[in-house]
PDB file of C-alpha atoms in Angstrom:
ATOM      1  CA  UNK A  35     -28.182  -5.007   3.627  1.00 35.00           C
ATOM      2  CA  UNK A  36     -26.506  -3.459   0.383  1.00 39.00           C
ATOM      3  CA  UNK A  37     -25.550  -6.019  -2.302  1.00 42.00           C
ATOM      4  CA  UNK A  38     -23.393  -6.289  -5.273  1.00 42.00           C
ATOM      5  CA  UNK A  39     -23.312  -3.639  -7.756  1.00 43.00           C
ATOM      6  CA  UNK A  40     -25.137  -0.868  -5.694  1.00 55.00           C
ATOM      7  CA  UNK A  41     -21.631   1.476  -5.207  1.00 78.00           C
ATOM      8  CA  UNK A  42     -18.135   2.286  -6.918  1.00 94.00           C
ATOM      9  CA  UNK A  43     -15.181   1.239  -3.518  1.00 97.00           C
ATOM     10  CA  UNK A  44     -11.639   1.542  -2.980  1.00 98.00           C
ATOM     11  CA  UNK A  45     -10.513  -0.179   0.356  1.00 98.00           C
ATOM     12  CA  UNK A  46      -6.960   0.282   0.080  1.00 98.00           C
ATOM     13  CA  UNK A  47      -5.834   3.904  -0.285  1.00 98.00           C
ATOM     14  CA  UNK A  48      -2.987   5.814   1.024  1.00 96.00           C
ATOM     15  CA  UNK A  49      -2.681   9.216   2.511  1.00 93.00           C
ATOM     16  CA  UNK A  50       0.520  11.762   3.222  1.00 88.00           C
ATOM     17  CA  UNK A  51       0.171   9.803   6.584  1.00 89.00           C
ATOM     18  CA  UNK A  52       2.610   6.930   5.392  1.00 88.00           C
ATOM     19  CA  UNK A  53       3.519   7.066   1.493  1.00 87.00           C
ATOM     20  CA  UNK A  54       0.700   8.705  -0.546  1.00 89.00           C
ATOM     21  CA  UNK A  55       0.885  11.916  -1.815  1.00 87.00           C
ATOM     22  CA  UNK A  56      -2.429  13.829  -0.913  1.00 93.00           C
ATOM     23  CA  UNK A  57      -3.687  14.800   2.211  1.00 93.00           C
ATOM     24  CA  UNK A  58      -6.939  12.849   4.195  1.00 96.00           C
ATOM     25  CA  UNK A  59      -8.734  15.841   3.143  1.00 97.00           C
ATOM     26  CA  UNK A  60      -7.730  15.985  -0.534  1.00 97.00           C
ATOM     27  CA  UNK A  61      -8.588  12.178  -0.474  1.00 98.00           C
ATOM     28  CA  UNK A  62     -11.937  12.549   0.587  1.00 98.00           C
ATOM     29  CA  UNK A  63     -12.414  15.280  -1.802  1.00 98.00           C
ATOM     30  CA  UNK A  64     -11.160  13.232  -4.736  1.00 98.00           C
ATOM     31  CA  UNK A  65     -13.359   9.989  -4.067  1.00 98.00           C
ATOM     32  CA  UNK A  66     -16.498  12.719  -3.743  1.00 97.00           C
ATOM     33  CA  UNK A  67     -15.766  13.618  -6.982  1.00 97.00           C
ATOM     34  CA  UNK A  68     -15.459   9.951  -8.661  1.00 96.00           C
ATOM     35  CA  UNK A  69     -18.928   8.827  -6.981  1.00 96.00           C
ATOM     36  CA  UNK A  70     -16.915   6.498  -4.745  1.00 97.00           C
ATOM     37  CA  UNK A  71     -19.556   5.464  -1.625  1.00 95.00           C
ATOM     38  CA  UNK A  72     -16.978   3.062   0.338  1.00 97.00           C
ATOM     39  CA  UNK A  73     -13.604   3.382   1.253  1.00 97.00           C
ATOM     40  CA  UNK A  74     -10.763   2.904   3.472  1.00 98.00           C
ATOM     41  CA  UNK A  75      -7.301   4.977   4.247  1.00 98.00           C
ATOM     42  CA  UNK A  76      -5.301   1.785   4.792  1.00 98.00           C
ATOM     43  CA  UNK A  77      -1.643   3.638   5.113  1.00 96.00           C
ATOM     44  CA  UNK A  78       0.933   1.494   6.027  1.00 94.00           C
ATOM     45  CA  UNK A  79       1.864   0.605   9.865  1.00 93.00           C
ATOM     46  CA  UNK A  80      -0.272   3.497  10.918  1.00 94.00           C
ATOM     47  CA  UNK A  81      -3.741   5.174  11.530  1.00 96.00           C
ATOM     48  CA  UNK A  82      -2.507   8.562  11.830  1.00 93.00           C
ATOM     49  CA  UNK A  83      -5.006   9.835   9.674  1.00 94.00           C
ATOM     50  CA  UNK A  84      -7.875   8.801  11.924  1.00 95.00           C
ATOM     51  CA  UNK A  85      -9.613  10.403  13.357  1.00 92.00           C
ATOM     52  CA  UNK A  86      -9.515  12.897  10.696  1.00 95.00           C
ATOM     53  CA  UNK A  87     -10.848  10.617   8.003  1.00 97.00           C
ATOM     54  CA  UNK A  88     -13.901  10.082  10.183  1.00 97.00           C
ATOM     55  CA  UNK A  89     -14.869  14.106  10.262  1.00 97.00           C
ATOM     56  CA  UNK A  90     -14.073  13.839   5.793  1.00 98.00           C
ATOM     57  CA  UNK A  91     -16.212  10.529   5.213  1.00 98.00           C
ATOM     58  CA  UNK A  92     -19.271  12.349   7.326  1.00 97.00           C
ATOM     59  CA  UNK A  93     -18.803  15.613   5.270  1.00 98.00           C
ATOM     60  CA  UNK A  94     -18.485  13.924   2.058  1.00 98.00           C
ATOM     61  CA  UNK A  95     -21.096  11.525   2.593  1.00 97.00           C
ATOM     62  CA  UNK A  96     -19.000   8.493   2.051  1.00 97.00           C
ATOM     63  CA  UNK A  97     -19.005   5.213   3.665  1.00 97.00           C
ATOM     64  CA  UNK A  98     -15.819   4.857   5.849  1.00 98.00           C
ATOM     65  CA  UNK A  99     -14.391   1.381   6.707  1.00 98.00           C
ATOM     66  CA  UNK A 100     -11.300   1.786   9.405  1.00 98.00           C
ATOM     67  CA  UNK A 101      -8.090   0.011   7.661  1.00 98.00           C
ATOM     68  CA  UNK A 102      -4.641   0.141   8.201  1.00 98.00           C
ATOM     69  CA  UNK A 103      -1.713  -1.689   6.292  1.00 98.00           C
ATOM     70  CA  UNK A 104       0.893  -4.158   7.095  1.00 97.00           C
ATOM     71  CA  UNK A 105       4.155  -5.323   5.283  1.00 94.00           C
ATOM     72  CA  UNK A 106       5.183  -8.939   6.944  1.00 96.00           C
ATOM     73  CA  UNK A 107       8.169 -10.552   7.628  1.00 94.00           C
ATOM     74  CA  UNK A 108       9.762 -13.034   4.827  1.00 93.00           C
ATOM     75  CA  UNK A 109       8.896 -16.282   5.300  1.00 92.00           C
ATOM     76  CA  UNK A 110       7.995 -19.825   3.996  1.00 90.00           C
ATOM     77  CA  UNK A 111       9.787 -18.155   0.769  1.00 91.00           C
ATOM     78  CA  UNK A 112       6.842 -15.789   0.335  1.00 94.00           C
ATOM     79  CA  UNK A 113       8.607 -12.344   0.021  1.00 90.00           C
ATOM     80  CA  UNK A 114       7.844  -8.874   1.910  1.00 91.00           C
ATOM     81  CA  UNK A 115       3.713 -10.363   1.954  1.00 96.00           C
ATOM     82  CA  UNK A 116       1.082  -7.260   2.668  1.00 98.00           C
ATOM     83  CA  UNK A 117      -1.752  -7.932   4.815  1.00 98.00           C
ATOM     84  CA  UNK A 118      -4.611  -5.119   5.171  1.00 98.00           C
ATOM     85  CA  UNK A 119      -6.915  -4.825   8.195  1.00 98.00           C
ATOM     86  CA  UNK A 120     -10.677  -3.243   7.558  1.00 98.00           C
ATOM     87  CA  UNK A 121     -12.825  -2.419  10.311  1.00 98.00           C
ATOM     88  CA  UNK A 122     -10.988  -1.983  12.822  1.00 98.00           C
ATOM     89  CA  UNK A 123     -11.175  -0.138  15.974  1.00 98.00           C
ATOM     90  CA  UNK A 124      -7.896   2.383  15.440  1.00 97.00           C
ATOM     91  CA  UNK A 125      -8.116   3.176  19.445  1.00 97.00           C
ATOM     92  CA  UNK A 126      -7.221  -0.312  20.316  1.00 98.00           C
ATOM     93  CA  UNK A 127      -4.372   0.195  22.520  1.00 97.00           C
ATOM     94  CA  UNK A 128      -2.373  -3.373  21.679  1.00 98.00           C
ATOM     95  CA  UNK A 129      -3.078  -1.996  17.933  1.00 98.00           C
ATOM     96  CA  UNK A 130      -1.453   1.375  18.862  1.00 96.00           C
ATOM     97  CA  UNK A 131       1.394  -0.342  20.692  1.00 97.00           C
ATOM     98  CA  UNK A 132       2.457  -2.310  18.052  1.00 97.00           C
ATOM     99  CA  UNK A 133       1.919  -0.094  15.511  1.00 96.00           C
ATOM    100  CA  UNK A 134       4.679   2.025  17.252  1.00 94.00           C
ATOM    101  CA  UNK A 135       6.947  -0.286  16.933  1.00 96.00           C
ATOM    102  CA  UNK A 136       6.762  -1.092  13.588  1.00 95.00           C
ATOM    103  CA  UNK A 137       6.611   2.884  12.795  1.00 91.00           C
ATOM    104  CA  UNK A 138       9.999   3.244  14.863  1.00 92.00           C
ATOM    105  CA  UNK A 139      11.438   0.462  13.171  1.00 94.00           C
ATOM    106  CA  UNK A 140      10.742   1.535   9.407  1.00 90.00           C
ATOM    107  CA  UNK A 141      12.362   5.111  10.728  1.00 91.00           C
ATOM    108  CA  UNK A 142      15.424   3.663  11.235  1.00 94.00           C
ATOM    109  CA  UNK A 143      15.286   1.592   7.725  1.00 95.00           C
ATOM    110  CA  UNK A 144      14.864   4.402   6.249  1.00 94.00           C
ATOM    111  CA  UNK A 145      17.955   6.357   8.015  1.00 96.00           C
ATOM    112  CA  UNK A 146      20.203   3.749   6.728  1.00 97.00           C
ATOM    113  CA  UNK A 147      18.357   3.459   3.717  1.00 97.00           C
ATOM    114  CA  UNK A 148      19.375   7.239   3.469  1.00 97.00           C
ATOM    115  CA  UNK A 149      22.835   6.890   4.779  1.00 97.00           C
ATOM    116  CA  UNK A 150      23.483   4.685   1.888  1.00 97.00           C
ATOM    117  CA  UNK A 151      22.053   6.217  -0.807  1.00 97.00           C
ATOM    118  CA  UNK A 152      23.464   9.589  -0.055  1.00 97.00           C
ATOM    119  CA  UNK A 153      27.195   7.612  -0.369  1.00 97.00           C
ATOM    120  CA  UNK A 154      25.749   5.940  -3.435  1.00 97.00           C
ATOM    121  CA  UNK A 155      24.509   9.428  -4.969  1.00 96.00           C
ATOM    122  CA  UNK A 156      28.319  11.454  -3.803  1.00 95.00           C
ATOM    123  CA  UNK A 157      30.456   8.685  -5.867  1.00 94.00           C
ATOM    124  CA  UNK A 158      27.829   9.111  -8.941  1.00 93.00           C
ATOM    125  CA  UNK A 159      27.212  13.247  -9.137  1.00 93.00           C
ATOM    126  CA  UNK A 160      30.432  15.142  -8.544  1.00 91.00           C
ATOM    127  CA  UNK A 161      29.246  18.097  -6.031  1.00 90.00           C
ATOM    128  CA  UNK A 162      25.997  16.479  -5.274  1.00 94.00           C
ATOM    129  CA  UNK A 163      24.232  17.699  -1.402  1.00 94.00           C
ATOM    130  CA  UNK A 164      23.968  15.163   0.796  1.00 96.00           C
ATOM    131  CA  UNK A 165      20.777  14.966   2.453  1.00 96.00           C
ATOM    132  CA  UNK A 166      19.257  15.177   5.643  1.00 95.00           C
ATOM    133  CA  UNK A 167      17.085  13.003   7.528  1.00 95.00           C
ATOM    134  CA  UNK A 168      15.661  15.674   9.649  1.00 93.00           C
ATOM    135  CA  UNK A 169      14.749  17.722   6.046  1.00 94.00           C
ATOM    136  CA  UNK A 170      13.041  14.407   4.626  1.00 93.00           C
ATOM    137  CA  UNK A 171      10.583  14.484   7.907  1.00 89.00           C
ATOM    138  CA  UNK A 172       9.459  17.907   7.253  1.00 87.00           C
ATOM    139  CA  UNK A 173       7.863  15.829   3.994  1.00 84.00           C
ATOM    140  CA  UNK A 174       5.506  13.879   6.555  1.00 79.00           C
ATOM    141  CA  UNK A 175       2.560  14.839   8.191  1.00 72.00           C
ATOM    142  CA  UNK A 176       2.384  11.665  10.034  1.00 69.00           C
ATOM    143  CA  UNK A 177       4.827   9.737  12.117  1.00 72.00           C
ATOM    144  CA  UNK A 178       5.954   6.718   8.746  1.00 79.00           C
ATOM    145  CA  UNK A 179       8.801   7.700   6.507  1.00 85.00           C
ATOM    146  CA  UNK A 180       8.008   6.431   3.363  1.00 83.00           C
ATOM    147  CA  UNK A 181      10.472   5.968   0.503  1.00 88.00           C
ATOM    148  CA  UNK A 182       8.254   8.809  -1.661  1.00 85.00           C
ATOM    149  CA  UNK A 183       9.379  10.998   0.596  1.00 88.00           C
ATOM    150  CA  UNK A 184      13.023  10.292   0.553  1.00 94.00           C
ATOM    151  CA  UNK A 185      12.842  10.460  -3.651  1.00 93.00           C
ATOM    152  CA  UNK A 186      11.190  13.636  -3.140  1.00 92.00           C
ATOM    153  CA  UNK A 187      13.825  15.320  -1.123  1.00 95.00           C
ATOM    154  CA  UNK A 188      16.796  14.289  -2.989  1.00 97.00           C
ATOM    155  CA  UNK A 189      14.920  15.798  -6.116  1.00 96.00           C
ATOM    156  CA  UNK A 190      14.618  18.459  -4.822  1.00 95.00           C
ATOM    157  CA  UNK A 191      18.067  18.796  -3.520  1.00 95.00           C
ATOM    158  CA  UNK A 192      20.133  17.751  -6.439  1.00 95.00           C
ATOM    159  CA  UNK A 193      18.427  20.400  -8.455  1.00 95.00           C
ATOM    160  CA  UNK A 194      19.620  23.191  -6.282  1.00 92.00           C
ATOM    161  CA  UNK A 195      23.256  21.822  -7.002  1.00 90.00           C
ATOM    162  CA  UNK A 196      21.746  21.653 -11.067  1.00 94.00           C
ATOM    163  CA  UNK A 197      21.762  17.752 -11.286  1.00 95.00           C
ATOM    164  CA  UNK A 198      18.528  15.567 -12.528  1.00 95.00           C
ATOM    165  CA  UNK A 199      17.849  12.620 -10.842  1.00 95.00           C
ATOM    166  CA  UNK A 200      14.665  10.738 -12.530  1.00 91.00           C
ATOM    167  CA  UNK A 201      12.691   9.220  -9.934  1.00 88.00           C
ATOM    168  CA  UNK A 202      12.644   6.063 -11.557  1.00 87.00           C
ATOM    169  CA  UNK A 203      16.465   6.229 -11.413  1.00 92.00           C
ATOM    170  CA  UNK A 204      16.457   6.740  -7.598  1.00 94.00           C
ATOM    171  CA  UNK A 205      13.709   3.909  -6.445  1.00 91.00           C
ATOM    172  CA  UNK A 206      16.290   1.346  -9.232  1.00 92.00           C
ATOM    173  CA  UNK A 207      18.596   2.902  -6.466  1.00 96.00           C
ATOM    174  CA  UNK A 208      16.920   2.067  -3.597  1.00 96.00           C
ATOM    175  CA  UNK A 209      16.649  -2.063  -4.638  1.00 91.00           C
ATOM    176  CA  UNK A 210      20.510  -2.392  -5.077  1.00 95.00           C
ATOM    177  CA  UNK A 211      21.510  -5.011  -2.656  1.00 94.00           C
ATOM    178  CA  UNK A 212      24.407  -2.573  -1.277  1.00 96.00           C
ATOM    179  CA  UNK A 213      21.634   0.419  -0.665  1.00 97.00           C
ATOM    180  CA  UNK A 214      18.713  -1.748  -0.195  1.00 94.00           C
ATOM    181  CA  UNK A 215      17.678  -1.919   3.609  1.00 94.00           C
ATOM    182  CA  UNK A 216      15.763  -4.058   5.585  1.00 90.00           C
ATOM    183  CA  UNK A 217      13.448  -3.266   8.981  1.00 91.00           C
ATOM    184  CA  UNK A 218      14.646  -4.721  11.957  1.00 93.00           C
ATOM    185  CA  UNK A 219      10.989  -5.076  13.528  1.00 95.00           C
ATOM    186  CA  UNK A 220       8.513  -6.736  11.460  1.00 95.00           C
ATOM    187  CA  UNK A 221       5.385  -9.454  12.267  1.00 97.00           C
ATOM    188  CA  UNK A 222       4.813 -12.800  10.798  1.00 97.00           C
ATOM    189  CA  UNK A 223       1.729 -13.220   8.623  1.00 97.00           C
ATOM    190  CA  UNK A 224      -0.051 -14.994  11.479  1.00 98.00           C
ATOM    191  CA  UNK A 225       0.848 -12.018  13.631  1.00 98.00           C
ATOM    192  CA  UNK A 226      -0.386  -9.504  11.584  1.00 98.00           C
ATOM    193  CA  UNK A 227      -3.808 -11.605  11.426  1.00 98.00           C
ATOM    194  CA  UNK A 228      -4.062 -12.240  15.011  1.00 98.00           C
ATOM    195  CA  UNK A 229      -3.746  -8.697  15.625  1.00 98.00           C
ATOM    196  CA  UNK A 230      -6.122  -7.527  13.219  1.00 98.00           C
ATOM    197  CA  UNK A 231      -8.757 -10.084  14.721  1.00 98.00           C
ATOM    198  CA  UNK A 232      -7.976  -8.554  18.370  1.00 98.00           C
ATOM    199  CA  UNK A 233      -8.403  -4.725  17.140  1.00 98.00           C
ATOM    200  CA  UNK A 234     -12.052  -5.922  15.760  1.00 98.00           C
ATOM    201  CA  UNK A 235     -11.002  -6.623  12.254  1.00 98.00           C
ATOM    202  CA  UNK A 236     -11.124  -8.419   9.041  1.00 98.00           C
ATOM    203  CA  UNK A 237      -7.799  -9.387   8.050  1.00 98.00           C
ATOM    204  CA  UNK A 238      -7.642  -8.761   3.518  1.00 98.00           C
ATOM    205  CA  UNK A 239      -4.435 -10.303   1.796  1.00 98.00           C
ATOM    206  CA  UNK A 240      -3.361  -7.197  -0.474  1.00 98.00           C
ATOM    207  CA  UNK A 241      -2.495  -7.310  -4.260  1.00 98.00           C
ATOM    208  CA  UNK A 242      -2.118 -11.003  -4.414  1.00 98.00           C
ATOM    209  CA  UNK A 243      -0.474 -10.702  -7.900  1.00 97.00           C
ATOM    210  CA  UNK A 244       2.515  -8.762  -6.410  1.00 95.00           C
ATOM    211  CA  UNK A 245       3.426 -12.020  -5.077  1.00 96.00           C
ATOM    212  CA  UNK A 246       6.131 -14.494  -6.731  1.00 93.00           C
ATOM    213  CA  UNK A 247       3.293 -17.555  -5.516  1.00 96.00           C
ATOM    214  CA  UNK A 248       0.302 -15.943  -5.171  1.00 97.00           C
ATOM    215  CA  UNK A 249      -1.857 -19.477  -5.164  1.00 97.00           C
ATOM    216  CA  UNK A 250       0.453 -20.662  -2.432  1.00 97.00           C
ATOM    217  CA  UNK A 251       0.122 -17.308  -0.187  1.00 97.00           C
ATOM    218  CA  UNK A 252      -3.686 -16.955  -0.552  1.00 97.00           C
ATOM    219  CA  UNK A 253      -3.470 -20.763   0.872  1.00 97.00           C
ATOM    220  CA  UNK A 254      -1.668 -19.918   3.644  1.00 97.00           C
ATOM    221  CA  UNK A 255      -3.259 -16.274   4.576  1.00 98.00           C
ATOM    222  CA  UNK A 256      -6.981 -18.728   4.406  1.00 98.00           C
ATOM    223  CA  UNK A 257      -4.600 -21.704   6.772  1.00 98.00           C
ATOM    224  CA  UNK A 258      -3.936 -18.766   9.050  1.00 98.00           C
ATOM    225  CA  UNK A 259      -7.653 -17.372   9.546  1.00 98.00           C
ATOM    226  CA  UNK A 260      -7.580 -14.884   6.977  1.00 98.00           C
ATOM    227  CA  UNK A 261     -10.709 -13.597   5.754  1.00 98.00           C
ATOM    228  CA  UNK A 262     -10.635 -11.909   2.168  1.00 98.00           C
ATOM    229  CA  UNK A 263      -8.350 -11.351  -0.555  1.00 98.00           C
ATOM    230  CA  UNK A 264      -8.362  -7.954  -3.028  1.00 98.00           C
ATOM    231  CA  UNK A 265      -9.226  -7.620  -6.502  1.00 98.00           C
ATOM    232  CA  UNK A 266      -7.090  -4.501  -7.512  1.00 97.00           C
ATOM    233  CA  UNK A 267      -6.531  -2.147 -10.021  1.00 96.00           C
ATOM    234  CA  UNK A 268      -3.554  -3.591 -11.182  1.00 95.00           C
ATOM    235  CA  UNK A 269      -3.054  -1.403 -14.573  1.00 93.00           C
ATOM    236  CA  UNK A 270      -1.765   1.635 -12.371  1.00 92.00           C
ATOM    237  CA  UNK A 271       0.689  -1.063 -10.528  1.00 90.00           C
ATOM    238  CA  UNK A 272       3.555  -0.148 -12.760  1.00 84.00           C
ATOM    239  CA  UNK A 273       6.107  -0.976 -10.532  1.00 81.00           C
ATOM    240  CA  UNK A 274       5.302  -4.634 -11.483  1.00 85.00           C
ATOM    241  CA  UNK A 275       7.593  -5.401 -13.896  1.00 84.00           C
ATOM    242  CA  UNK A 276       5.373  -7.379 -15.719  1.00 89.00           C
ATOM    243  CA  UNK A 277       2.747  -4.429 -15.635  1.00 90.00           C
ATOM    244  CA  UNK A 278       5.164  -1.694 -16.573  1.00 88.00           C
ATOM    245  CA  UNK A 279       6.727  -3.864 -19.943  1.00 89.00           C
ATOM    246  CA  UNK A 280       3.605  -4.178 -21.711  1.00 92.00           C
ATOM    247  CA  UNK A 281       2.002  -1.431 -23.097  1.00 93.00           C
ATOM    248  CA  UNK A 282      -0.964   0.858 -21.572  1.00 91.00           C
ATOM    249  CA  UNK A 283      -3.594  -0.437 -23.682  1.00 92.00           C
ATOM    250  CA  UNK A 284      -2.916  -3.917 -22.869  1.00 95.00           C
ATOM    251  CA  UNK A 285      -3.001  -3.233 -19.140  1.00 95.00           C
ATOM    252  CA  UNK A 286      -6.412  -3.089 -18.563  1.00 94.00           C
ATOM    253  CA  UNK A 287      -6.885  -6.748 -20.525  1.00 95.00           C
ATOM    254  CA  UNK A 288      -4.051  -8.327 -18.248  1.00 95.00           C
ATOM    255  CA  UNK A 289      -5.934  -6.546 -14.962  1.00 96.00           C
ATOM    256  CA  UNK A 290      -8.832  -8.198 -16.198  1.00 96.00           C
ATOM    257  CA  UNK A 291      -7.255 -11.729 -15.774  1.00 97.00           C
ATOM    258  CA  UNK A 292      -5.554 -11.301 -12.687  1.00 97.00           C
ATOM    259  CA  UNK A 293      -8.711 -10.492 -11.371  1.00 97.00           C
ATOM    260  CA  UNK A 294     -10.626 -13.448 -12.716  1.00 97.00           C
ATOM    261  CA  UNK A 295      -7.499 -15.791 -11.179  1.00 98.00           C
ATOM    262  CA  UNK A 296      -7.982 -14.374  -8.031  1.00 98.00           C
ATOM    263  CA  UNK A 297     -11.289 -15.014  -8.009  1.00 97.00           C
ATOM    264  CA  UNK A 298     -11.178 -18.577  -8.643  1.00 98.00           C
ATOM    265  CA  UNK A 299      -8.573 -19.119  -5.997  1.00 98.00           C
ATOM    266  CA  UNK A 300     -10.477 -16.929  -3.681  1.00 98.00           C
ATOM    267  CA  UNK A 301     -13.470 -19.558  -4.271  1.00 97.00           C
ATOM    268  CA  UNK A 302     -10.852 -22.744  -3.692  1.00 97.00           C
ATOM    269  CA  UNK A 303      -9.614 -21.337  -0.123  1.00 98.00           C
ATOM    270  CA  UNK A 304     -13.336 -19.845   0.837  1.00 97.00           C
ATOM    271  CA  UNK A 305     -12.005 -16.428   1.052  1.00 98.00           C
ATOM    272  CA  UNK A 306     -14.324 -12.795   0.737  1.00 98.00           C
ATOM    273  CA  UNK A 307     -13.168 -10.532  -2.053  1.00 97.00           C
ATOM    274  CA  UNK A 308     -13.001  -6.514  -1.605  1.00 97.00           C
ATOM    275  CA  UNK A 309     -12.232  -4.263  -4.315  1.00 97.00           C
ATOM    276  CA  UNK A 310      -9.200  -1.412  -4.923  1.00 97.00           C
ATOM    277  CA  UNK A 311      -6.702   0.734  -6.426  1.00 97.00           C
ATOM    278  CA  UNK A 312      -3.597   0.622  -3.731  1.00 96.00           C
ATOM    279  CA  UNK A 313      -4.201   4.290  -4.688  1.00 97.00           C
ATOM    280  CA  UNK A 314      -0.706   6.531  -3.363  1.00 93.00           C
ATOM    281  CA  UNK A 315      -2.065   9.572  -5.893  1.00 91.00           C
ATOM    282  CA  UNK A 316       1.312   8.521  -8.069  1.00 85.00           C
ATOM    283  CA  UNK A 317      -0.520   7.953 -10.720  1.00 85.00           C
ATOM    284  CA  UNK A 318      -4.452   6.814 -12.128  1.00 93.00           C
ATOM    285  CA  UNK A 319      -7.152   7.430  -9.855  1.00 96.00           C
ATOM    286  CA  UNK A 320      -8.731   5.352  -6.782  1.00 97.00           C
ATOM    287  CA  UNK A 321     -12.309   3.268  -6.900  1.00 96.00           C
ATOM    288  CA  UNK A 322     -13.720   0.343  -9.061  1.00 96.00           C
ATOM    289  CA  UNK A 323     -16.868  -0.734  -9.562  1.00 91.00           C
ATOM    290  CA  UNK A 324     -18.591  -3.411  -6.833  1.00 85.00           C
ATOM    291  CA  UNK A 325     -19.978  -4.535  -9.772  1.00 86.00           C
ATOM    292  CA  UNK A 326     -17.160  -5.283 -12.383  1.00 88.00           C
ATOM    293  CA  UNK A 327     -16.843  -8.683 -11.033  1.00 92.00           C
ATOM    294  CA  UNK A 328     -20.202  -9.202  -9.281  1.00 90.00           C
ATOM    295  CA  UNK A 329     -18.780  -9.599  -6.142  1.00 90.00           C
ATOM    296  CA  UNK A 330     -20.833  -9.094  -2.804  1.00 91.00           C
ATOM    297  CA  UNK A 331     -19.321  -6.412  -0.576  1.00 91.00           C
ATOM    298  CA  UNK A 332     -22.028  -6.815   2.074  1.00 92.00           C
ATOM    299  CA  UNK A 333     -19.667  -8.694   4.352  1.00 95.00           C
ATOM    300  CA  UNK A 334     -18.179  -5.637   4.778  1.00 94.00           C
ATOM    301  CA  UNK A 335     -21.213  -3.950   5.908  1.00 90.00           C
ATOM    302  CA  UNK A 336     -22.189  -6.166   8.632  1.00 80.00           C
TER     303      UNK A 336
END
């Protein structure tokens, strides 16, 4: 069985399927070209781009570990929690089922998410073009709405009328508690793990740093029968406040101890560790080493 430090991973990446920005293909071709042996298209509340990614990993030569991404329901005070599922078996019908539901439910969010910002945009930009949910969808070549695709549209759109709307601007935007929307479907964290388990998988708490009490939700996700917890690339992660104040040199030093932290409570709650990059092609690159942290990936190989 391989061991640590034998291949560069990334088991959390994103495709055009949900919120990334390249393609399954252009993916594939990307992680071929930075040596990366192991990886999983984790996009969220779907695994549209199966069985695509299957056909890419076989051409490319790369090791592909089914995943698919979940955002759960606030609770317990932990706040909009992310729970990834590797390995499993994206034909499993309750998987598919539910997975519907959630998709159908984050289309809607983001209607009224649109609604809102489009009223938000009109009092702000004198002659600004409203836009259309039905133009935003042409953006997606799977069935989840993400809020990249949104920003990308109304870009585009308020150009035409001559206006500049920084995309940082729009996503401050899009948190404002009178624009801000919430889904009206969404699983518990136990849910979300129960599932996983059922589909054939290994439930992975995501980017346990993006969390206000990260100790306290790794000790719940182990409570609940979770498996593993991520080490991630957090110096592309600039959405983090804390991340995006300091400067880029420094990121890579504060990664670095995030890391070790997780580590050492992923040893306290007996919990696996995976490596990745959240990669949505936004900006840095996907993969890290297996090695970096001489962790053992081979439960993921079993």
């Amino acid at each position: 069985m391989p061991r640590r430090g034998l291949m560069k991973i990334d088991t959390h990446i994103h495709t055009t399927c949900s919120d990334g920005r390249k393609t399954v293909p252009e993916v594939f071709q990307l992680a071929s070209e930075l040596g990366i042996r192991l990886l999983s298209i984790t996009d969220h509340d779907t695994v549209a781009g199966y069985p695509a990614a299957f056909g890419e990993a076989e051409k490319h030569g790369i090791r592909l570990i089914p995943g698919v991404e979940f955002s759960t329901r606030n609770e317990d005070g932990h706040v909009d929690v992310h729970v990834v599922g590797l390995r499993i078996d994206p034909d499993y019908a309750p998987l598919q089922t539910e997975l519907k539901l959630l998709a159908d439910a984050r289309v809607e969010a983001r209607m009224r998410l649109l609604d809102r910002v489009n009223a938000y945009l009109a009092e702000k930009y004198e002659g600004i073009e409203p836009v259309k949910f039905e133009s935003v969808r042409k953006r997606v070549s799977g069935t989840i709405v993400g809020k990249p695709h949104i920003a990308a549209e109304i870009i585009e759109t308020a150009r035409r009328s001559g206006i500049e709307i920084p995309e940082e601007e729009l996503y401050a935007i899009f948190r404002l508690p009178e624009v801000e929307t919430k889904k009206a479907y969404e699983l518990t964290m136990a849910e979300c793990i129960e599932l996983i388990k059922a589909a054939g998988g290994l439930p992975v708490l995501a980017h346990p740093f993006e969390y206000a009490r990260p100790d306290a939700v790794l000790k719940k996700f182990k409570k609940l029968g979770g498996t593993g917890v991520e080490l991630c690339k957090y110096r592309q992660k600039t959405k983090m406040r804390f991340i995006r104040n300091i400067e880029p040199y420094a990121r890579l030093t504060m990664e670095r101890q995030l890391n070790m932290k997780t580590i050492e409570m992923a040893r306290r709650y007996g919990l696996k560790l995976t490596a990745c990059s959240d990669y949505h092609a936004k900006n840095g690159e996907p993969g890290m080493e297996a090695d970096e942290y001489g962790i053992d990936i081979g439960w993921l190989l079993e």
